[in-house]
XYZ file of C-alpha atoms in Angstrom:
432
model
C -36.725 54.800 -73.007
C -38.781 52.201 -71.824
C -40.779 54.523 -69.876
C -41.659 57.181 -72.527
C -42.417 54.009 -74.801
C -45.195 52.754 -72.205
C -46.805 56.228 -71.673
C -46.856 57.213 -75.898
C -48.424 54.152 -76.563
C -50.472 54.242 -73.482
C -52.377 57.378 -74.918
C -52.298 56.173 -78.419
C -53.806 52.783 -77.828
C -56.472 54.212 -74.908
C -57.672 56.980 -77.613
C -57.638 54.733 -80.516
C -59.607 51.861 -78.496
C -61.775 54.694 -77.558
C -62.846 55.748 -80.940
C -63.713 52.236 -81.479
C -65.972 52.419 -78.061
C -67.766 55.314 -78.479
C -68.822 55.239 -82.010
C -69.789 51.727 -80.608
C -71.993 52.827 -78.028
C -73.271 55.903 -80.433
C -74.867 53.243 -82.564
C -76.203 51.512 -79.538
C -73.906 48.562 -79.519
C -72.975 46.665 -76.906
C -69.345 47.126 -75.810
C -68.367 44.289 -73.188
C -64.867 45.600 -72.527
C -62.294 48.256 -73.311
C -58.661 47.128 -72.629
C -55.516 49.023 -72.648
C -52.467 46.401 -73.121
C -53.354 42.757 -73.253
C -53.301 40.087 -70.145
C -52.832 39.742 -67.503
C -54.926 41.810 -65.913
C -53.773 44.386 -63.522
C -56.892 46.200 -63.140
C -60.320 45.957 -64.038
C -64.269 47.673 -63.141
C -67.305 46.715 -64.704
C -69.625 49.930 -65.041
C -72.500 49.278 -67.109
C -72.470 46.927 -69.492
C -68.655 47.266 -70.229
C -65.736 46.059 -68.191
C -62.948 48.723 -68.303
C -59.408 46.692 -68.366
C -55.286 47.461 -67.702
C -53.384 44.744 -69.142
C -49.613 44.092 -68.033
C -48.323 43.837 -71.293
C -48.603 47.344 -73.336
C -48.043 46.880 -76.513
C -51.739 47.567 -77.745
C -55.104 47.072 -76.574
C -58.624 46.674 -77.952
C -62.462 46.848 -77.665
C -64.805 43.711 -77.810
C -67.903 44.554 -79.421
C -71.045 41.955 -78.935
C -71.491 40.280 -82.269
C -68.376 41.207 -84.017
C -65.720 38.796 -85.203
C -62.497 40.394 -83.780
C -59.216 39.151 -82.581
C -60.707 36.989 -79.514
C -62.190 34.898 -82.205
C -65.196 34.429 -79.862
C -67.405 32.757 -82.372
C -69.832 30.855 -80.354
C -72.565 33.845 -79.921
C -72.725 33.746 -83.723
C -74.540 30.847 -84.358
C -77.514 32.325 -82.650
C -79.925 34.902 -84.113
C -78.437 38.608 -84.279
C -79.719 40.722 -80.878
C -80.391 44.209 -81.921
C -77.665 45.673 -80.022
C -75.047 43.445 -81.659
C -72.354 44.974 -84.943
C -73.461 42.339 -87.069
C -77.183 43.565 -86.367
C -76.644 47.363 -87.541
C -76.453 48.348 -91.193
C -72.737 48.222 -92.758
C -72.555 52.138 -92.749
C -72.703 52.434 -89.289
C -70.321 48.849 -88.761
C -68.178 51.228 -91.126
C -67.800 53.860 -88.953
C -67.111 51.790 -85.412
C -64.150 50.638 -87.605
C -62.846 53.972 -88.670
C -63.318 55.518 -85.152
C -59.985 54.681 -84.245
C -58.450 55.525 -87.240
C -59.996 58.625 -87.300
C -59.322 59.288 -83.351
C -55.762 58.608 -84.228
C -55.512 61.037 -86.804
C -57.499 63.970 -85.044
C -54.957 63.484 -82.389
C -51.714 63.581 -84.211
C -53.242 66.823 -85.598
C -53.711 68.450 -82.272
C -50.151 67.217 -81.214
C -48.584 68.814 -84.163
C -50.535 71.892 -84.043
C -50.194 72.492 -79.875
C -46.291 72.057 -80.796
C -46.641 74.682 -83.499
C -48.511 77.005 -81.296
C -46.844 76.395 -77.934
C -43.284 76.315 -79.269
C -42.884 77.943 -82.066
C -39.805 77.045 -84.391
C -35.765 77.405 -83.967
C -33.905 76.584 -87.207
C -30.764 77.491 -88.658
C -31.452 79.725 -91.695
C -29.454 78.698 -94.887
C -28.144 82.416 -95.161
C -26.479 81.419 -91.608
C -24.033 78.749 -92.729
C -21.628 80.880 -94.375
C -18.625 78.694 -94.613
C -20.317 75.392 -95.681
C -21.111 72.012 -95.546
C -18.498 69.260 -93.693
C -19.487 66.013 -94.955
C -18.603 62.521 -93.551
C -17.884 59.531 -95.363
C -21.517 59.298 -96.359
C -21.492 62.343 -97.269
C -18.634 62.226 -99.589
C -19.434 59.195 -101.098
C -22.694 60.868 -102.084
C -21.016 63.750 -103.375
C -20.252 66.474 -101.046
C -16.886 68.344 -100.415
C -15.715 70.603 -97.283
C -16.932 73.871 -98.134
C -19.592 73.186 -100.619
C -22.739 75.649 -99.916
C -26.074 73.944 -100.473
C -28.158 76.588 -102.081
C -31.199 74.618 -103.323
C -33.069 71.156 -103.095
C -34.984 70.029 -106.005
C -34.460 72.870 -107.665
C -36.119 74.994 -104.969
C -33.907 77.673 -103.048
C -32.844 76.499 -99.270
C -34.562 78.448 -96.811
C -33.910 76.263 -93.503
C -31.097 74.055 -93.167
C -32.550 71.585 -91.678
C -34.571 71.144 -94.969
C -31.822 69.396 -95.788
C -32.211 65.954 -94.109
C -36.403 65.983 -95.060
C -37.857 62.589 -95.548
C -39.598 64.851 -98.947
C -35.642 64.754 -99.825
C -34.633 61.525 -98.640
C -37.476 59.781 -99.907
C -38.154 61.573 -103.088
C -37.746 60.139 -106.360
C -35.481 61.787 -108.604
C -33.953 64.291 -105.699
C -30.597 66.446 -105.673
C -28.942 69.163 -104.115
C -27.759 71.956 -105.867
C -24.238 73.177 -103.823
C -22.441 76.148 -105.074
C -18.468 75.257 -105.671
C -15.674 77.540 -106.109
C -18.577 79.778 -107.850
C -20.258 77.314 -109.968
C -23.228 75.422 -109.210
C -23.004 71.553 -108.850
C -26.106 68.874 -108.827
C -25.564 66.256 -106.462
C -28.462 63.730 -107.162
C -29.287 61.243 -104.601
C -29.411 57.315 -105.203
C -32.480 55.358 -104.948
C -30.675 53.202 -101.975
C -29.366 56.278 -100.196
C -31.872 55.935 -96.967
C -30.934 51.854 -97.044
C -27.253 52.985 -96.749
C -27.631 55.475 -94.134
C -29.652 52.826 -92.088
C -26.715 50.936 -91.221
C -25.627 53.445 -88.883
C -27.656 56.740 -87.342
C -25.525 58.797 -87.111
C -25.338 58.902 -90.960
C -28.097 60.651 -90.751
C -26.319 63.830 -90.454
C -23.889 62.965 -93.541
C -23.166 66.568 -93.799
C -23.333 69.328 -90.947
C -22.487 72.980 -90.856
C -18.687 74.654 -90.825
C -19.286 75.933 -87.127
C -17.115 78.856 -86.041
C -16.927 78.520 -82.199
C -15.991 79.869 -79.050
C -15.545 77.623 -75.484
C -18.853 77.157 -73.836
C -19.305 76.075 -70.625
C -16.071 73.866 -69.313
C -17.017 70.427 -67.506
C -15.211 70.267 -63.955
C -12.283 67.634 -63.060
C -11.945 67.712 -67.679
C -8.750 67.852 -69.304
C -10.161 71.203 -70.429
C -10.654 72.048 -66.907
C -7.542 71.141 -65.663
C -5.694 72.796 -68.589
C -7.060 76.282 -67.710
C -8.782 76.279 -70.511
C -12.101 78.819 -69.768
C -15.314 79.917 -71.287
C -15.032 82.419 -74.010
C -11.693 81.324 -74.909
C -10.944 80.996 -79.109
C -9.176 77.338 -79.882
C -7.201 78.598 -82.546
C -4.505 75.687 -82.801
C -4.049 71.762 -81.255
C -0.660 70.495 -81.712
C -0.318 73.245 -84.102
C -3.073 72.105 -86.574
C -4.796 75.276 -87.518
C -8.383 75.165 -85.691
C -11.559 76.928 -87.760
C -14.527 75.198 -86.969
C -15.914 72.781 -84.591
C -15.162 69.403 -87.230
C -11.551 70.978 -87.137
C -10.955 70.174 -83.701
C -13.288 66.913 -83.517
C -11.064 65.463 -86.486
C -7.665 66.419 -84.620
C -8.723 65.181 -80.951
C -9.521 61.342 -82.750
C -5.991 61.462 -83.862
C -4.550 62.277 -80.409
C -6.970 60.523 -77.907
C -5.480 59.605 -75.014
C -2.428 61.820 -75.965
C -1.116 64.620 -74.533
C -1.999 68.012 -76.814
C -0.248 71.716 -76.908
C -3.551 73.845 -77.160
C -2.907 77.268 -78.735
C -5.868 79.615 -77.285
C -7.202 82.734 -77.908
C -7.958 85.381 -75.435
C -8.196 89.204 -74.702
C -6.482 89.285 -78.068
C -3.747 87.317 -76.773
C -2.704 83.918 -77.520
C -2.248 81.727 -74.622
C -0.997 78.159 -74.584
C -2.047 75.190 -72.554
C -1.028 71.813 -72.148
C -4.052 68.823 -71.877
C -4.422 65.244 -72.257
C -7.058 64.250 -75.021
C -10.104 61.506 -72.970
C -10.094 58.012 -74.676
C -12.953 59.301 -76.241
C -11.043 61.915 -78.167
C -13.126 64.846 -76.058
C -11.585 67.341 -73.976
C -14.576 68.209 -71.435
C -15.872 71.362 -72.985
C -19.067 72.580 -74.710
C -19.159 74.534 -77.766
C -20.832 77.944 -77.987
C -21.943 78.221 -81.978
C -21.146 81.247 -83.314
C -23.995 81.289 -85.782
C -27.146 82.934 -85.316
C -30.413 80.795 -85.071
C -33.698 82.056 -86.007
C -36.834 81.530 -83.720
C -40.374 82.002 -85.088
C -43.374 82.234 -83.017
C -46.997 80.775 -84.589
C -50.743 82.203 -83.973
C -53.558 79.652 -83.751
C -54.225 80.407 -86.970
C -50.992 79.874 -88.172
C -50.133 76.408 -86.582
C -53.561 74.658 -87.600
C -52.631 74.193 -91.429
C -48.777 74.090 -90.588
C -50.009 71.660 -87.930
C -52.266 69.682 -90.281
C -49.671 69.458 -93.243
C -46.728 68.289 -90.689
C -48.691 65.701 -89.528
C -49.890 64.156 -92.598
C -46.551 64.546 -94.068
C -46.211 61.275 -91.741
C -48.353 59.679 -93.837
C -47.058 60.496 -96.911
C -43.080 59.762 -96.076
C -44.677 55.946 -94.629
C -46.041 55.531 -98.200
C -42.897 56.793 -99.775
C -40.934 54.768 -97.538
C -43.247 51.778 -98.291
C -42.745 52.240 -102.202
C -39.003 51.845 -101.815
C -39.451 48.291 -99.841
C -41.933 47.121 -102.470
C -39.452 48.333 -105.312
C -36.481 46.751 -103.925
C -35.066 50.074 -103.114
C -34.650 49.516 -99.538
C -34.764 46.748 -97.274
C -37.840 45.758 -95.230
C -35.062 44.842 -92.222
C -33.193 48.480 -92.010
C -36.454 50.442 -92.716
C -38.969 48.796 -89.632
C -38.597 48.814 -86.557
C -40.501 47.207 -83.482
C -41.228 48.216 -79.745
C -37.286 48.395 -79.331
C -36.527 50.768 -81.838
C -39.159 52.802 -81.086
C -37.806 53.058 -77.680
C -34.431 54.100 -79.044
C -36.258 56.706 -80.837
C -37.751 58.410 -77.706
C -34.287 57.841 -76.099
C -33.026 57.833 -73.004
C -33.545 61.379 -71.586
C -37.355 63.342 -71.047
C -38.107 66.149 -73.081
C -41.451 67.539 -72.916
C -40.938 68.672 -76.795
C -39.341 65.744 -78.108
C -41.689 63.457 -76.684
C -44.746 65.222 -77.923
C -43.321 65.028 -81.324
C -42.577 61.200 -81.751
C -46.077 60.405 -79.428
C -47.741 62.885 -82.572
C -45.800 61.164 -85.343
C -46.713 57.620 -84.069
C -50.039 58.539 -83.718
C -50.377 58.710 -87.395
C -48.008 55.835 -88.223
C -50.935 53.679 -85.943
C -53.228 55.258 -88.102
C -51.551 54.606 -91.325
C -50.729 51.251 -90.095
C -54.351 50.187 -89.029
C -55.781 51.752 -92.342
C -53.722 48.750 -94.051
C -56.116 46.158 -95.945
C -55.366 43.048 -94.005
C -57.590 41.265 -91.873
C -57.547 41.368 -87.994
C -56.776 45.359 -88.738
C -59.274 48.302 -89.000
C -58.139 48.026 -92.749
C -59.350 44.760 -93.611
C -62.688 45.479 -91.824
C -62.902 48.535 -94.284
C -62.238 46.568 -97.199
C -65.012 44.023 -96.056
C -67.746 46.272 -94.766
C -66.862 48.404 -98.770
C -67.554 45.110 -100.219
C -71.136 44.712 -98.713
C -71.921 48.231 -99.584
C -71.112 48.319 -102.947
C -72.295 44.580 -103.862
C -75.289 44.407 -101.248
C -74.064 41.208 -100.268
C -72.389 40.456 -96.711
C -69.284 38.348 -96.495
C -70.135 35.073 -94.141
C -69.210 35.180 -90.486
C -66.772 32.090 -91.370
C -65.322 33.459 -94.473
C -64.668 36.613 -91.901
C -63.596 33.742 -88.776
C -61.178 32.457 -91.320
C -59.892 36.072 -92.410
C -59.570 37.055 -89.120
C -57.358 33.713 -88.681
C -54.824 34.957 -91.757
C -54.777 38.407 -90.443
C -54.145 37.140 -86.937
C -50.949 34.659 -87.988
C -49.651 37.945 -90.517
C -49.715 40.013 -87.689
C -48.131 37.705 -84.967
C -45.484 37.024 -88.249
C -44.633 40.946 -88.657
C -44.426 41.817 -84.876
C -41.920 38.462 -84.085
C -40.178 39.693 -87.633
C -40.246 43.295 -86.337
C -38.731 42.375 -82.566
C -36.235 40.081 -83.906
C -34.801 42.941 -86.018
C -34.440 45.072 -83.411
C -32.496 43.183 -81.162
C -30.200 42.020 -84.494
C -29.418 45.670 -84.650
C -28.481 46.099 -81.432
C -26.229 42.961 -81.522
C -24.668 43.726 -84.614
């Protein structure tokens, strides 16, 4: 975890710190250092005018600019005369930009991510038409409305294409959302509550509050299992444990809780014979065997051309479920504590195993959460530079460098606030 953490964050920081630096340089302004995580320093070279910096600690990094009030609060060159190649020197349009570069870097590279994914991968998903014997829903998914069996035919109205459709933050985070299920032949709205996402945040694996009825055959069977040592093989059809009648996958998940650590009478079929085996259930109500789906997944490949708006739209669709998901803090819908997470939970996200794909697609989604993030109006971020340097442009007038010392202050003491708030929620999560 920690690992993957350090080298997404790595890229995102180095590229967004780079945006900053170049547009810097483009406009002819000094740079004195670039710095990837903050001290102490592991590494350092000076080439030119700018000292190039790896800081021990990597949770961001940033780019000093000669005559720019930043987070160093370095204020003592200001109270001399502007020197041409200083930000404060150049006109606001171009102090505009340097600000945006990182933003902008940020975004062009979740864009790429999402699109090389597209393009490189393709897609697997589980068509709709596929899950032919329904939903099973856990508590969550009962108390929001489901039953065993129910077939979800259509969300918002719209007709289900892709199952996985069904857990989209558009869904999730919508206003006003619902599923339409189809139940003993009748159609049946099951509207989501405003607080549905602040429920589910209490435990993750509510996330998947209902999963497909999945006929199934035995997979591959771990050696030294109960499965193993039960005979039981690949191929083989669990048809009954302790003569409960076995269908789907949640059939046998549901019986093994009630007998783990127990001894079990598996009935099995195989060859079109039934064959019966004896096993004692793990503590963890498992068996030792891997399931073999028995429904067919659909794989689509993408062209270039295809994967640069799919690409595009996936990646802004960040954006837009942050802001939805901001919405619901603001309205009381949610609460700030379940919905953010800091360097921990982010860490949890990557998890604890390296997948080429998987990593790609959290580095690309946090490269336009920094984005978002940075594009927010308060001082010490890109944002409240924005907001400052849109001031001067529209009124002509520049704000004072200690009106923007004393900003910078605020911002600095907000942002110290959120990450402490942010850390200390992560580790209460973990505790309890």
């Amino acid at each position: 975890m920690v690992g993957q953490l350090i080298l997404g964050l790595t890229i995102l920081v180095g590229l967004h710190e780079l945006g900053h630096m170049l547009t810097a340089k483009w406009f002819g302004m000094r740079v004195e250092k670039y710095a990837i995580g903050f001290p102490p320093k592991i590494f350092s070279k000076k080439i030119g005018e700018t000292e190039y910096m790896l800081g021990l600690i990597p949770l961001g990094g940033f780019v000093k600019i000669s005559g720019m009030v930043d987070e160093s609060l370095d204020t003592e060159a200001l109270q001399k005369d502007p020197e041409p190649y200083e930000f404060r020197a150049k006109p606001a349009w171009q102090r505009l930009i340097v600000m945006m570069g990182g933003i902008i870097v940020n975004v062009i590279t979740g864009i790429v991510i999402f699109i090389a994914l597209n393009y490189h991968y393709g897609e697997t998903y589980l068509p709709a038409s596929e899950v032919k014997y329904g939903v099973q829903p856990n508590e969550m998914g009962q108390d929001l409305g489901f039953q065993a069996g129910d077939k979800i035919v259509a969300l918002n109205g719209k007709p289900l294409e892709k199952f996985e459709d069904v857990y989209s933050m558009d869904m999730l985070l919508g206003r006003d959302s619902y599923y339409t299920v189809e139940r003993n032949g009748e159609q049946v709205n099951i509207p989501i509550p405003v607080d549905f996402m602040d429920r589910m945040a209490d435990n993750k694996e509510r996330m998947l509050f209902v999963q497909p009825r999945v006929p199934f055959v035995v997979g591959e069977v771990a050696p030294n299992s109960p499965a193993s040592k039960a005979g039981l093989q690949a191929g083989d059809y669990i048809r009954t444990v302790n003569g409960e009648s076995i269908k789907f996958f949640n059939d046998i998940q549901a019986v093994l809780q009630k007998y783990a650590g127990k001894p079990v009478t598996i009935g099995v079929e195989r060859d079109n014979e039934l064959v019966t085996l004896n096993a004692t259930v793990n503590e963890d109500a498992t068996l030792g065997f891997y399931q073999k789906p028995l429904l067919e997944y659909a794989t689509r490949d993408y062209s270039l051309g295809e994967s640069i708006p799919l690409g595009t739209n996936q990646a802004f669709g960040v954006i837009t479920a942050n802001l939805k998901g901001f919405g619901k803090i603001f309205r009381g819908e949610v609460s700030a504590s379940k919905s953010l997470s800091g360097p921990i939970g982010i860490a949890q996200i990557f998890g604890d195993t390296f997948n080429w794909y998987k990593f790609w697609s959290i580095t690309g989604m946090l490269s336009m959460v920094l984005a978002f993030m940075n594009f927010l109006p308060i001082p010490a971020l890109d944002g409240g530079h924005v907001v400052f340097l849109t001031y001067e442009m529209i009124s002509g007038r520049k704000p004072s460098d200690n009106f923007l010392e004393n900003a910078q202050k605020v911002g600095m003491v907000l942002l110290l606030g959120l990450m402490a708030f942010a850390i200390f929620n992560d580790v209460f999560k973990i505790i309890f």
